[in-house]
Every structure is written in structure tokens, then in C-alpha cells.
Amino acid sequence: MALCGWWLIHFLVFTSCSAHDFFTSIGHMTDLLFTEKDLVTSLKDYIRAEESKLEQIKKWADKLDVLSAAATQDPEGFLGHPVNAFKLMKRLNTEWGELESLVLTDVSDVFISNLTIQRQYFPNDDDQTGAAKALMRLQDTYQLDTNAISTGELPGLTLTVDDCYDLGKVAYSEADYYHTELWMAQALRQLDQGEPSRAVDAVTVLDYLSYSVYQQGELERALEFTKRLLDLDPTHQRANGNLKYFEYQLAKQKKVEKVEKVEEKEEETKVRQRRESKDDYLTERKKYEQLCRGQGIKLTPRRQSRLFCRYYDNNRHPRYVIGPVKQEDEWDSPHIVRYHNIVSEKDMEKVKELAKPRLRRATVHDPQTGKLTTAHYRVSKSAWLGAYEHPVVDKINQLIEDVTGLNVKTAEDLQVANYGLGGQYEPHFDFGRMTDVQAGGATVFTDIGAAVKPKKGTAVFWYNLYPSGEGDYRTRHAACPVLLGNKWVSNKWIHERGQEFRRRCGLNETD
């Protein structure tokens, strides 16, 4: 019997599908939209002020243009009139000075001041890099084509040549030459189609392309890109050096191909040994991504026939005798159920309102240091809400106890999480949700081949321990990257302690 374990209720209350780490929470990123809107308003005010100033200067210039044109036709006759002479003295002594002051007046102060204040809340380089890597993660998980993303086939804005180039540079800085090639090739494709660029040309893109494919072992393609670069810029120093190097390496490669097959077999053995250490992770990663795409789900028609929907009153619990809750089987073994319409729209919005100011980057336990740390495989922000903080939190806790029959007094506080751009949590154990999303964001179980899609206002529940207290390794699960939408979830981890008389141990380990 484990001394301390967790039984898990995953409360999928799907509500809608430093100050940095913006990319890890869509909820926090929405603040940036309003910041930018405020800056645009301020910028328009500045433009109007500049236009007003220029209009005054233009009127003055037009008036003097007419006057000086007439005066210079007969200067002596013009100045022979005492009023004209007086006004000339006045203009040169006073009015031109006033015009100078007007020209020198800086009407940008308010805009610059506002920009300076808001800049402290802007995303930084890490945020931009994180957002770029998230886009690439979505690209891999859902097998999206760069051209489809760039041209807006995925609903949303299109990407410019400069956008594609910047994505390629982020990948390059991470030594991710696979994605460097993909996005530099897309940038080149759009340049070839005649799209103008603000800051990049074909020579620069080809330079990155040749190096990225070389790093992936494709010498012939690296040579091809280098030759195309030199056609555009024959004096390119690095490309000329690379041309000779690639030609030398290709000649050397042909000699290597003639080496005896015995040596090839020895090398194959070494490669296989290097790969074996990664096989387990890669196999699970492949399963995870397939399940996220809706592929590889192991629910046969026969097993599907054993899944039902029902009105559930939890053994005639007073709360549900008159108004039972809608319960749906999501999986048979381990048993995973979904409760529909479990939380109201009003309560969901209140939970989000309470959590948003306290959202912080979600962490994981580092087994080497024993400390909590952020990780690339968990992209979200979370906050913890105690029952004492607001009646709605206490109400949700009581609802969980009523519907599960478990004691929540020893449970963790309610965790509220908001997933960011490409937000995900790779396969893990918990030894726990709130929004509809347009695409992606499912919870998948890699061991059993199950996928549970997000649905607003529902709660999903399963046990991750057997009654004996032993861990149920079939409940290893992951949160898929959110492709489109905004995913808010609430998790409730219920401790084993306190359930001794509510879920009794059996005679066997798995009872």
C-alpha cells in the first residue's frame, strides 16, 4: 500500500477553446493584443498631431509663396508702400522665428512616452523564439506543410518572406537544421514567386539552405544550392570556399562507398547501439503524435459497443436524485468517464478571472536536482486556487466530491492551467480540465491508445492507482499541442489518504 499516492480526477472544465514567457499562455498573450491596440491609438494621435502641424506650415508657405511671387516682380514698387515694408520687417524679425519654433515642436512626446512605458511589458527574444519553436512543434505533430501554413490554408494570417526567414533563423540558432531547411526553402519559394522582402534576398536564404542540408548529410543538394547562390553573386566569399569543400567531400564520399562491406556492418552495429537508447522515447513520441492526429486509436468496434451514456446519480446521492448528471464512457479499461455540462459558463469565467492574475509558467520535477523547473515539453501556465478563496472554488470542490464519491479534504487545491502557443504536456504519470478548442488539444493515453477530445464545460475522471495503492501504468497520458483555439483546464488531484472507507483495497494488487 503506497504511503502517499494520488487518485486523479482530471476536471476537464473546458471553458473556451518575470512578466515574460508570454508564449506559454494564450490568456496572457491576449493582454498583448490590447497593449498593441492602445499603442496604435496613440500612434494615430501622433500622426494627427504631425498632420496638423504640417498643415499649419503648408498654409504659411502657400501664403508667402503668393506674396513673394508678386513682390519680386517689382521689388522697389512693392516696398514703396509703407505697409508692405513694415510687414516684411515683422515677418523676418518675428514670424519666421515663430515658424521655426513650430517646425521644431516635437509632437511625438506623448506617443514616445506611452511606448516607453508599454515596452517593459513587451515579449522578449525568448518569447519570440518560444513562439517560433511552438509553430514548428505544431507543424511536426499535425504534419502540416510549410506552404499550407504560410499561405493561410490553416485559418489565419499568411506569413511573409521575412516571417519564413525569421522562423528558419530561429531553427538555425537551435541547430535544428531540419526546420531550417523547411522554412528557408519556403522563403526562397515565395521570393521566386516575386514576393517583395523588406530585409532578405535570395543569396542570404541560399546560404542558409546550403549549410542546413549539408548538416543533414545531403552533399549533392548543398552543392546545388551553393552553385545557384554563386550564379546570383559570383564574388560571395563563403560560397566559393564551400563550393570547393563540397566538391572535395563528394569525391571523398565516392571513395568511402567502395570500402568493404565488413566495415559497413561494423558501423551499422555502432549506429544501432547509439539509436537503441533513444528508441523507447521515439516510439512513445510517435504514438503520442499519431494519437494527437486522431490516428492509432485502439478502440475496436467490439470495445466501442461496451461504452455507454447514462444519467448518473452516484448511488442516489441527494444532489443527483432529481437531476442526475450525464455520464459518458470514454474508455473501458482503465475506465475513463466524462461528465457533461458539469460546470456553468458563469462559474468557468469566474475561475478564469481568479486564476489569470496568478498564472505562472508550469513546472515539472527534476529528478536530478529534486527541484521544480520549467521544461520544453510542458508549455502552459498554471495557478492554484484554494476553496477558501472564493465560493465558486468551494462549490466546484464539493461538486467533485459529490460526483466521484471521494473525499476532497485531503486533495490538492484546484489547479487552473492555460495552454500557450502550441501548448502541450508530453507523456507523463500523475502518481489532475476547461474549453472547446477548434483543433488539437486532446488528452491522449499512449499506453492504451486512447484520445479524449476537449469539450467545454465537461469533466473527465479516471483513477491512476489501483485500490491497492499500486500505480496503474496504463494511465500514462499527455496533452496534445493546441492547434487552433484557447485551452483552459482545471485539474484536481485527489490523494489516496482519506479514501480508506470510500474505495476499499481488494485482495489482489489490481483490485
Coordinates of C-alpha atoms in Angstrom, one line a residue:
M1 CA 0.0 0.0 0.0
A2 CA 1.6 3.3 -1.0
L3 CA 2.1 5.7 1.8
C4 CA 1.2 8.6 -0.3
G5 CA -0.3 8.4 -3.8
W6 CA -2.7 10.3 -5.9
W7 CA -6.0 9.3 -7.3
L8 CA -6.7 11.5 -10.2
I9 CA -9.7 13.4 -11.3
H10 CA -9.0 15.3 -14.4
F11 CA -11.5 18.0 -14.3
L12 CA -11.8 19.0 -17.9
V13 CA -13.7 22.1 -17.4
F14 CA -13.2 23.3 -21.0
T15 CA -14.2 27.0 -21.0
S16 CA -13.0 28.2 -24.4
C17 CA -11.1 26.7 -26.9
S18 CA 9.3 37.8 -14.7
A19 CA 6.2 39.1 -17.0
H20 CA 7.7 37.2 -19.9
D21 CA 7.1 33.6 -21.1
F22 CA 4.0 35.1 -22.9
F23 CA 4.0 32.3 -25.5
T24 CA 3.2 29.7 -22.7
S25 CA -0.3 31.1 -22.0
I26 CA -2.8 32.3 -24.6
G27 CA -4.6 34.0 -21.6
H28 CA -1.6 36.3 -21.0
M29 CA -1.0 36.8 -24.7
T30 CA -4.5 38.3 -25.1
D31 CA -3.2 41.2 -22.9
L32 CA -0.6 42.0 -25.6
L33 CA -3.4 42.5 -28.1
F34 CA -4.9 45.2 -26.0
T35 CA -1.5 46.7 -25.4
E36 CA -0.9 46.9 -29.1
K37 CA -4.4 48.3 -29.7
D38 CA -3.6 51.1 -27.2
L39 CA -0.3 51.8 -28.9
V40 CA -2.0 52.0 -32.3
T41 CA -4.4 54.6 -30.9
S42 CA -1.5 56.6 -29.5
L43 CA 0.3 56.3 -32.9
K44 CA -2.8 57.6 -34.7
D45 CA -3.0 60.6 -32.3
Y46 CA 0.7 61.3 -33.0
I47 CA 0.1 61.1 -36.8
R48 CA -2.9 63.5 -36.5
A49 CA -0.7 66.0 -34.5
E50 CA 2.0 65.8 -37.1
E51 CA -0.5 66.3 -39.9
S52 CA -2.0 69.3 -38.1
K53 CA 1.5 70.8 -37.7
L54 CA 2.3 70.2 -41.3
E55 CA -1.0 71.7 -42.4
Q56 CA -0.2 74.9 -40.5
I57 CA 3.3 75.1 -42.1
K58 CA 1.8 74.4 -45.5
K59 CA -0.7 77.2 -45.2
W60 CA 2.0 79.6 -44.1
A61 CA 4.3 78.5 -47.0
D62 CA 1.4 78.9 -49.6
K63 CA 0.6 82.4 -48.4
L64 CA 4.2 83.5 -48.5
D65 CA 4.7 81.9 -51.9
V66 CA 1.9 84.0 -53.4
L67 CA 3.2 87.2 -51.6
S68 CA 6.8 86.8 -52.6
A69 CA 6.0 86.0 -56.2
A70 CA 4.1 89.3 -56.5
A71 CA 6.7 91.3 -54.5
T72 CA 9.7 90.1 -56.5
Q73 CA 8.2 91.3 -59.8
D74 CA 8.6 94.9 -58.8
P75 CA 10.6 94.9 -55.5
E76 CA 11.0 98.7 -55.3
G77 CA 7.4 99.4 -56.1
F78 CA 6.3 96.8 -53.6
L79 CA 8.5 98.2 -50.8
G80 CA 7.5 101.7 -51.7
H81 CA 4.2 101.0 -49.9
P82 CA 4.9 101.6 -46.1
V83 CA 2.6 98.7 -45.0
N84 CA 4.5 96.2 -47.2
A85 CA 7.8 97.4 -45.8
F86 CA 6.5 97.1 -42.2
K87 CA 5.2 93.6 -42.8
L88 CA 8.5 92.5 -44.3
M89 CA 10.3 93.6 -41.2
K90 CA 7.8 92.0 -39.0
R91 CA 7.8 88.7 -40.9
L92 CA 11.6 88.3 -40.9
N93 CA 12.0 89.5 -37.3
T94 CA 9.1 87.7 -35.7
E95 CA 7.0 85.4 -37.8
W96 CA 9.9 83.3 -39.3
G97 CA 11.1 82.8 -35.7
E98 CA 7.6 81.6 -34.8
L99 CA 7.6 79.2 -37.8
E100 CA 11.0 77.9 -36.7
S101 CA 9.5 77.1 -33.2
L102 CA 6.6 75.4 -34.8
V103 CA 8.8 73.2 -37.0
L104 CA 11.0 72.3 -34.0
T105 CA 8.0 71.4 -31.9
D106 CA 8.1 67.7 -31.0
V107 CA 4.6 66.3 -31.0
S108 CA 5.8 62.8 -30.5
D109 CA 6.3 63.2 -26.8
V110 CA 3.0 61.5 -25.7
F111 CA 3.5 58.6 -28.1
I112 CA 7.1 58.0 -27.2
S113 CA 6.3 58.2 -23.5
N114 CA 3.4 55.7 -23.9
L115 CA 5.7 53.4 -26.0
T116 CA 8.4 53.5 -23.4
I117 CA 6.0 52.6 -20.6
Q118 CA 4.5 49.7 -22.5
R119 CA 7.8 48.4 -23.8
Q120 CA 8.6 46.9 -20.3
Y121 CA 5.7 44.5 -20.9
F122 CA 6.7 43.6 -24.4
P123 CA 7.7 40.0 -25.2
N124 CA 11.5 39.4 -25.4
D125 CA 13.8 37.3 -27.6
D126 CA 13.0 34.2 -25.6
D127 CA 9.2 34.7 -26.2
Q128 CA 9.8 35.1 -30.0
T129 CA 12.0 32.0 -30.0
G130 CA 9.4 30.1 -28.0
A131 CA 6.6 31.1 -30.3
A132 CA 8.6 30.0 -33.4
K133 CA 9.5 26.7 -31.8
A134 CA 5.8 26.1 -30.9
L135 CA 4.8 26.7 -34.5
M136 CA 7.4 24.1 -35.6
R137 CA 6.1 21.7 -32.9
L138 CA 2.6 22.0 -34.3
Q139 CA 4.0 21.5 -37.8
D140 CA 5.6 18.2 -36.7
T141 CA 2.7 16.9 -34.6
Y142 CA 0.0 17.5 -37.1
Q143 CA 2.1 17.0 -40.2
L144 CA 1.5 20.5 -41.6
D145 CA 3.1 21.6 -44.8
T146 CA 5.1 24.9 -44.6
N147 CA 3.4 26.2 -47.7
A148 CA -0.1 25.5 -46.2
I149 CA 0.9 27.4 -43.0
S150 CA 2.5 30.3 -44.9
T151 CA -0.3 30.8 -47.4
G152 CA -3.1 30.8 -44.8
E153 CA -4.7 27.3 -45.6
L154 CA -4.6 26.9 -41.8
P155 CA -7.2 29.6 -40.9
G156 CA -5.4 32.8 -40.0
L157 CA -2.9 35.3 -41.4
T158 CA -0.3 34.5 -44.0
L159 CA 3.4 34.5 -43.5
T160 CA 5.7 36.8 -45.5
V161 CA 9.1 36.0 -46.9
D162 CA 10.6 37.8 -43.8
D163 CA 8.4 35.7 -41.4
C164 CA 9.6 32.4 -43.0
Y165 CA 13.2 33.6 -43.0
D166 CA 12.9 34.5 -39.3
L167 CA 11.5 31.1 -38.5
G168 CA 14.4 29.5 -40.3
K169 CA 16.8 31.6 -38.4
V170 CA 15.3 30.5 -35.0
A171 CA 15.7 26.9 -36.1
Y172 CA 19.3 27.5 -37.2
S173 CA 20.2 29.1 -33.9
E174 CA 18.9 25.9 -32.2
A175 CA 21.0 23.8 -34.6
D176 CA 17.7 22.4 -35.9
Y177 CA 18.7 22.1 -39.5
Y178 CA 15.7 20.1 -40.5
H179 CA 13.3 23.0 -39.8
T180 CA 15.9 25.5 -41.0
E181 CA 15.7 23.8 -44.4
L182 CA 11.9 23.7 -44.4
W183 CA 11.4 27.4 -43.6
M184 CA 14.3 28.7 -45.7
A185 CA 13.0 26.7 -48.7
Q186 CA 9.6 28.3 -48.1
A187 CA 11.2 31.8 -48.0
L188 CA 13.0 31.0 -51.3
R189 CA 9.8 29.7 -52.9
Q190 CA 8.0 33.0 -52.1
L191 CA 10.9 35.1 -53.3
D192 CA 10.9 33.1 -56.6
Q193 CA 7.2 33.8 -56.9
G194 CA 8.0 37.5 -56.9
E195 CA 7.0 38.4 -53.3
P196 CA 9.0 41.5 -52.2
S197 CA 11.0 41.4 -49.0
R198 CA 11.9 44.1 -46.5
A199 CA 15.2 42.6 -45.3
V200 CA 16.2 39.4 -47.0
D201 CA 17.3 38.3 -50.5
A202 CA 17.8 35.0 -52.3
V203 CA 21.5 35.0 -51.7
T204 CA 21.1 35.1 -47.9
V205 CA 18.4 32.4 -48.0
L206 CA 20.5 30.1 -50.3
D207 CA 23.5 30.5 -47.9
Y208 CA 21.4 29.1 -45.0
L209 CA 19.8 26.4 -47.2
S210 CA 23.2 25.0 -48.4
Y211 CA 24.6 24.8 -44.9
S212 CA 21.4 23.3 -43.4
V213 CA 21.2 20.5 -46.0
Y214 CA 24.9 19.9 -45.7
Q215 CA 24.5 19.4 -41.9
Q216 CA 21.9 16.8 -42.7
G217 CA 24.4 14.9 -44.9
E218 CA 23.0 15.9 -48.3
L219 CA 26.2 17.0 -50.0
E220 CA 24.8 17.0 -53.5
R221 CA 21.9 19.3 -52.6
A222 CA 24.3 21.5 -50.6
L223 CA 26.4 21.8 -53.7
E224 CA 23.3 22.5 -55.9
F225 CA 22.2 25.4 -53.6
T226 CA 25.8 26.8 -53.5
K227 CA 26.1 26.9 -57.3
R228 CA 22.7 28.7 -57.5
L229 CA 24.0 31.2 -54.9
L230 CA 27.1 31.8 -57.0
D231 CA 25.1 32.4 -60.1
L232 CA 23.5 35.3 -58.3
D233 CA 26.7 36.5 -56.5
P234 CA 29.9 35.1 -58.1
T235 CA 32.0 37.0 -55.6
H236 CA 30.4 35.5 -52.5
Q237 CA 33.5 34.5 -50.4
R238 CA 32.0 31.8 -48.2
A239 CA 30.1 30.2 -51.1
N240 CA 33.2 30.0 -53.2
G241 CA 35.0 28.3 -50.3
N242 CA 32.1 26.0 -49.7
L243 CA 31.9 25.0 -53.4
K244 CA 35.5 23.6 -53.3
Y245 CA 34.8 21.9 -49.9
F246 CA 31.6 20.3 -51.0
E247 CA 33.2 19.1 -54.3
Y248 CA 36.1 17.6 -52.3
Q249 CA 33.7 15.9 -49.8
L250 CA 31.6 14.4 -52.6
A251 CA 34.7 12.9 -54.3
K252 CA 35.8 11.6 -50.9
Q253 CA 32.4 10.1 -50.3
K254 CA 32.5 8.1 -53.5
K255 CA 35.8 6.6 -52.3
V256 CA 34.2 5.7 -49.0
E257 CA 31.4 3.9 -50.7
K258 CA 33.9 1.4 -52.1
V259 CA 35.0 0.3 -48.6
E260 CA 34.5 -3.3 -47.8
K261 CA 31.0 -4.3 -46.6
V262 CA 32.5 -5.7 -43.4
E263 CA 33.3 -2.2 -42.2
E264 CA 29.8 -1.1 -43.2
K265 CA 28.4 -3.8 -41.0
E266 CA 30.5 -2.7 -38.1
E267 CA 29.4 0.9 -38.5
E268 CA 25.7 -0.3 -38.7
T269 CA 26.2 -2.0 -35.4
K270 CA 27.5 1.1 -33.8
V271 CA 24.7 3.2 -35.2
R272 CA 22.1 0.7 -34.0
Q273 CA 23.6 0.8 -30.5
R274 CA 23.5 4.6 -30.5
R275 CA 19.9 4.5 -31.5
E276 CA 18.7 1.9 -29.0
S277 CA 19.0 4.4 -26.1
K278 CA 16.5 6.7 -28.0
D279 CA 14.1 4.0 -29.3
D280 CA 11.8 4.0 -26.3
Y281 CA 11.4 7.7 -26.3
L282 CA 11.0 7.9 -30.1
T283 CA 8.4 5.1 -30.1
E284 CA 6.3 6.7 -27.5
R285 CA 6.7 10.1 -29.2
K286 CA 5.5 8.6 -32.4
K287 CA 2.5 7.1 -30.7
Y288 CA 1.8 10.4 -29.0
E289 CA 1.8 12.4 -32.2
Q290 CA -0.3 9.8 -34.0
L291 CA -2.9 9.9 -31.3
C292 CA -2.9 13.7 -31.4
R293 CA -3.7 13.5 -35.1
G294 CA -6.6 11.0 -34.4
Q295 CA -4.6 8.0 -35.7
G296 CA -3.7 4.8 -34.0
I297 CA -6.7 4.8 -31.6
K298 CA -7.1 1.2 -30.3
L299 CA -10.9 1.2 -29.8
T300 CA -12.2 -1.7 -31.7
P301 CA -15.9 -1.9 -32.7
R302 CA -16.5 -4.6 -30.1
R303 CA -15.0 -2.5 -27.3
Q304 CA -16.9 0.5 -28.6
S305 CA -20.1 -1.4 -28.2
R306 CA -19.4 -1.7 -24.5
L307 CA -19.3 2.1 -24.0
F308 CA -22.5 3.8 -22.9
C309 CA -24.0 7.1 -22.0
R310 CA -26.3 7.3 -18.9
Y311 CA -27.9 9.5 -16.4
Y312 CA -25.8 9.1 -13.3
D313 CA -26.9 9.7 -9.7
N314 CA -23.9 8.3 -7.8
N315 CA -25.9 5.7 -5.8
R316 CA -28.9 8.1 -5.3
H317 CA -26.8 10.9 -4.0
P318 CA -29.1 13.7 -2.8
R319 CA -27.6 16.2 -5.2
Y320 CA -28.4 14.0 -8.2
V321 CA -31.6 12.1 -7.4
I322 CA -33.9 14.6 -9.1
G323 CA -31.3 16.0 -11.6
P324 CA -28.8 13.3 -12.4
V325 CA -25.6 14.2 -14.3
K326 CA -24.9 13.0 -17.9
Q327 CA -22.1 10.4 -17.7
E328 CA -20.4 9.0 -20.8
D329 CA -17.8 6.2 -21.0
E330 CA -14.7 7.4 -22.9
W331 CA -12.7 4.1 -22.4
D332 CA -13.3 0.7 -20.9
S333 CA -10.1 -0.3 -19.3
P334 CA -8.8 1.7 -17.5
H335 CA -12.3 3.2 -17.0
I336 CA -12.4 6.8 -18.2
V337 CA -15.6 8.7 -17.9
R338 CA -16.8 12.2 -19.0
Y339 CA -19.4 14.2 -17.1
H340 CA -21.3 16.6 -19.4
N341 CA -22.4 20.2 -18.5
I342 CA -20.8 19.8 -15.1
V343 CA -19.9 23.5 -14.6
S344 CA -21.8 26.6 -15.7
E345 CA -20.5 29.2 -18.0
K346 CA -20.6 31.8 -15.2
D347 CA -18.6 29.6 -12.8
M348 CA -16.0 28.9 -15.5
E349 CA -15.5 32.5 -16.2
K350 CA -15.1 33.3 -12.5
V351 CA -12.4 30.6 -12.2
K352 CA -10.5 32.1 -15.2
E353 CA -10.9 35.5 -13.7
L354 CA -9.5 34.3 -10.3
A355 CA -6.6 32.4 -11.9
K356 CA -5.4 34.8 -14.7
P357 CA -3.5 37.3 -12.4
R358 CA -1.6 34.4 -10.8
L359 CA -0.7 32.3 -13.8
R360 CA 2.9 31.3 -13.8
R361 CA 4.9 29.0 -16.1
A362 CA 4.1 25.4 -15.3
T363 CA 6.9 23.4 -13.9
V364 CA 8.0 19.7 -13.6
H365 CA 10.0 17.8 -11.1
D366 CA 13.7 17.5 -12.0
P367 CA 14.8 14.0 -10.7
Q368 CA 18.5 15.1 -10.8
T369 CA 18.2 18.2 -8.6
G370 CA 14.9 17.4 -6.8
K371 CA 13.7 20.9 -7.7
L372 CA 10.8 22.2 -9.8
T373 CA 11.9 23.6 -13.1
T374 CA 10.4 24.7 -16.4
A375 CA 10.6 22.3 -19.4
H376 CA 10.2 22.5 -23.2
Y377 CA 7.8 19.6 -23.1
R378 CA 5.3 21.4 -20.8
V379 CA 4.1 24.6 -22.4
S380 CA 1.5 26.2 -20.2
K381 CA 0.9 28.5 -17.2
S382 CA -0.9 27.5 -14.1
A383 CA -2.3 28.9 -10.9
W384 CA -3.7 27.2 -7.7
L385 CA -7.0 28.2 -6.1
G386 CA -7.9 27.3 -2.5
A387 CA -11.5 26.5 -1.5
Y388 CA -11.4 29.4 1.0
E389 CA -10.6 32.0 -1.8
H390 CA -14.0 32.2 -3.4
P391 CA -17.4 30.4 -3.1
V392 CA -17.1 29.2 -6.7
V393 CA -13.9 27.2 -5.9
D394 CA -15.6 25.7 -2.8
K395 CA -18.6 24.9 -5.0
I396 CA -16.5 23.1 -7.6
N397 CA -14.7 21.1 -4.9
Q398 CA -18.0 20.0 -3.5
L399 CA -19.2 19.1 -6.9
I400 CA -16.2 16.9 -7.5
E401 CA -16.7 15.1 -4.2
D402 CA -20.4 14.5 -4.9
V403 CA -19.9 13.2 -8.4
T404 CA -16.9 10.9 -7.6
G405 CA -17.8 9.9 -4.1
L406 CA -14.3 10.6 -2.9
N407 CA -13.1 12.8 0.0
V408 CA -11.6 16.0 -1.4
K409 CA -10.5 17.3 2.1
T410 CA -7.1 15.7 1.6
A411 CA -6.9 16.7 -2.1
E412 CA -4.7 19.2 -3.8
D413 CA -6.0 22.7 -4.4
L414 CA -7.7 23.3 -7.7
Q415 CA -5.1 23.8 -10.4
V416 CA -6.1 26.1 -13.3
A417 CA -4.0 25.9 -16.4
N418 CA -4.0 27.9 -19.6
Y419 CA -2.0 26.4 -22.6
G420 CA 0.1 28.7 -24.7
L421 CA 1.0 28.7 -28.4
G422 CA 1.3 25.1 -29.4
G423 CA 0.7 24.3 -25.7
Q424 CA 1.3 20.7 -24.7
Y425 CA 2.4 18.4 -21.9
E426 CA 4.3 15.4 -23.2
P427 CA 3.6 11.8 -21.9
H428 CA 3.8 11.6 -18.1
F429 CA 2.3 9.9 -15.0
D430 CA 0.5 11.7 -12.2
F431 CA 1.2 9.1 -9.3
G432 CA -5.2 16.5 -12.2
R433 CA -9.9 20.4 -17.3
M434 CA -11.9 24.0 -19.3
T435 CA -12.5 24.9 -23.0
D436 CA -13.6 23.9 -26.5
V437 CA -10.7 24.3 -29.0
Q438 CA -11.0 24.5 -32.7
A439 CA -8.3 21.9 -33.4
G440 CA -5.8 19.9 -31.3
G441 CA -5.5 19.9 -27.5
A442 CA -6.7 16.3 -26.9
T443 CA -5.6 14.3 -23.9
V444 CA -4.1 11.1 -25.2
F445 CA -3.1 7.9 -23.4
T446 CA 0.0 6.5 -25.1
D447 CA -0.1 3.0 -23.5
I448 CA -3.7 2.1 -24.3
G449 CA -4.1 4.2 -27.5
A450 CA -6.9 6.4 -26.2
A451 CA -7.7 10.0 -27.0
V452 CA -10.1 12.3 -25.2
K453 CA -11.0 15.5 -27.0
P454 CA -11.6 18.8 -25.3
K455 CA -15.2 19.7 -24.8
K456 CA -16.4 22.9 -23.0
G457 CA -17.9 22.5 -19.6
T458 CA -17.2 18.8 -19.2
A459 CA -15.2 16.9 -16.6
V460 CA -13.1 13.7 -17.3
F461 CA -12.3 11.3 -14.5
W462 CA -10.1 8.3 -14.0
Y463 CA -8.2 6.5 -11.3
N464 CA -4.4 6.4 -11.7
L465 CA -4.0 4.0 -8.8
Y466 CA -5.5 0.6 -8.2
P467 CA -7.5 0.2 -5.0
S468 CA -4.3 -1.5 -3.5
G469 CA -2.4 1.8 -4.0
E470 CA -0.2 0.4 -6.8
G471 CA 0.2 2.7 -9.8
D472 CA -1.8 2.0 -13.0
Y473 CA 0.8 2.5 -15.7
R474 CA -1.9 2.3 -18.3
T475 CA -2.8 5.9 -17.3
R476 CA 0.4 7.4 -18.8
H477 CA -1.0 10.4 -20.7
A478 CA -0.2 13.6 -22.5
A479 CA -1.8 16.9 -23.5
C480 CA -1.6 17.4 -27.3
P481 CA -0.5 20.8 -28.7
V482 CA -3.3 23.2 -29.2
L483 CA -3.5 23.8 -33.0
L484 CA -6.3 26.4 -33.0
G485 CA -8.1 27.9 -30.0
N486 CA -7.5 28.7 -26.4
K487 CA -7.4 25.9 -23.9
W488 CA -8.2 26.4 -20.2
V489 CA -8.4 23.4 -17.9
S490 CA -8.8 22.7 -14.2
N491 CA -7.1 19.7 -12.6
K492 CA -8.0 18.2 -9.2
W493 CA -5.6 15.6 -7.8
I494 CA -7.2 13.6 -5.0
H495 CA -4.9 11.9 -2.5
E496 CA -5.2 8.2 -1.6
R497 CA -5.2 9.2 2.0
G498 CA -8.7 9.8 3.2
Q499 CA -10.4 7.3 0.8
E500 CA -9.9 4.2 3.0
F501 CA -13.6 3.6 3.5
R502 CA -14.8 5.0 0.2
R503 CA -12.6 2.9 -2.1
R504 CA -11.5 -0.2 -0.2
C505 CA -8.5 -2.3 -1.1
G506 CA -9.1 -5.7 -2.7
L507 CA -7.2 -9.0 -2.3
N508 CA -5.1 -8.6 -5.4
E509 CA -2.7 -5.8 -6.4
T510 CA -5.1 -4.6 -9.2
D511 CA -8.3 -4.9 -7.1

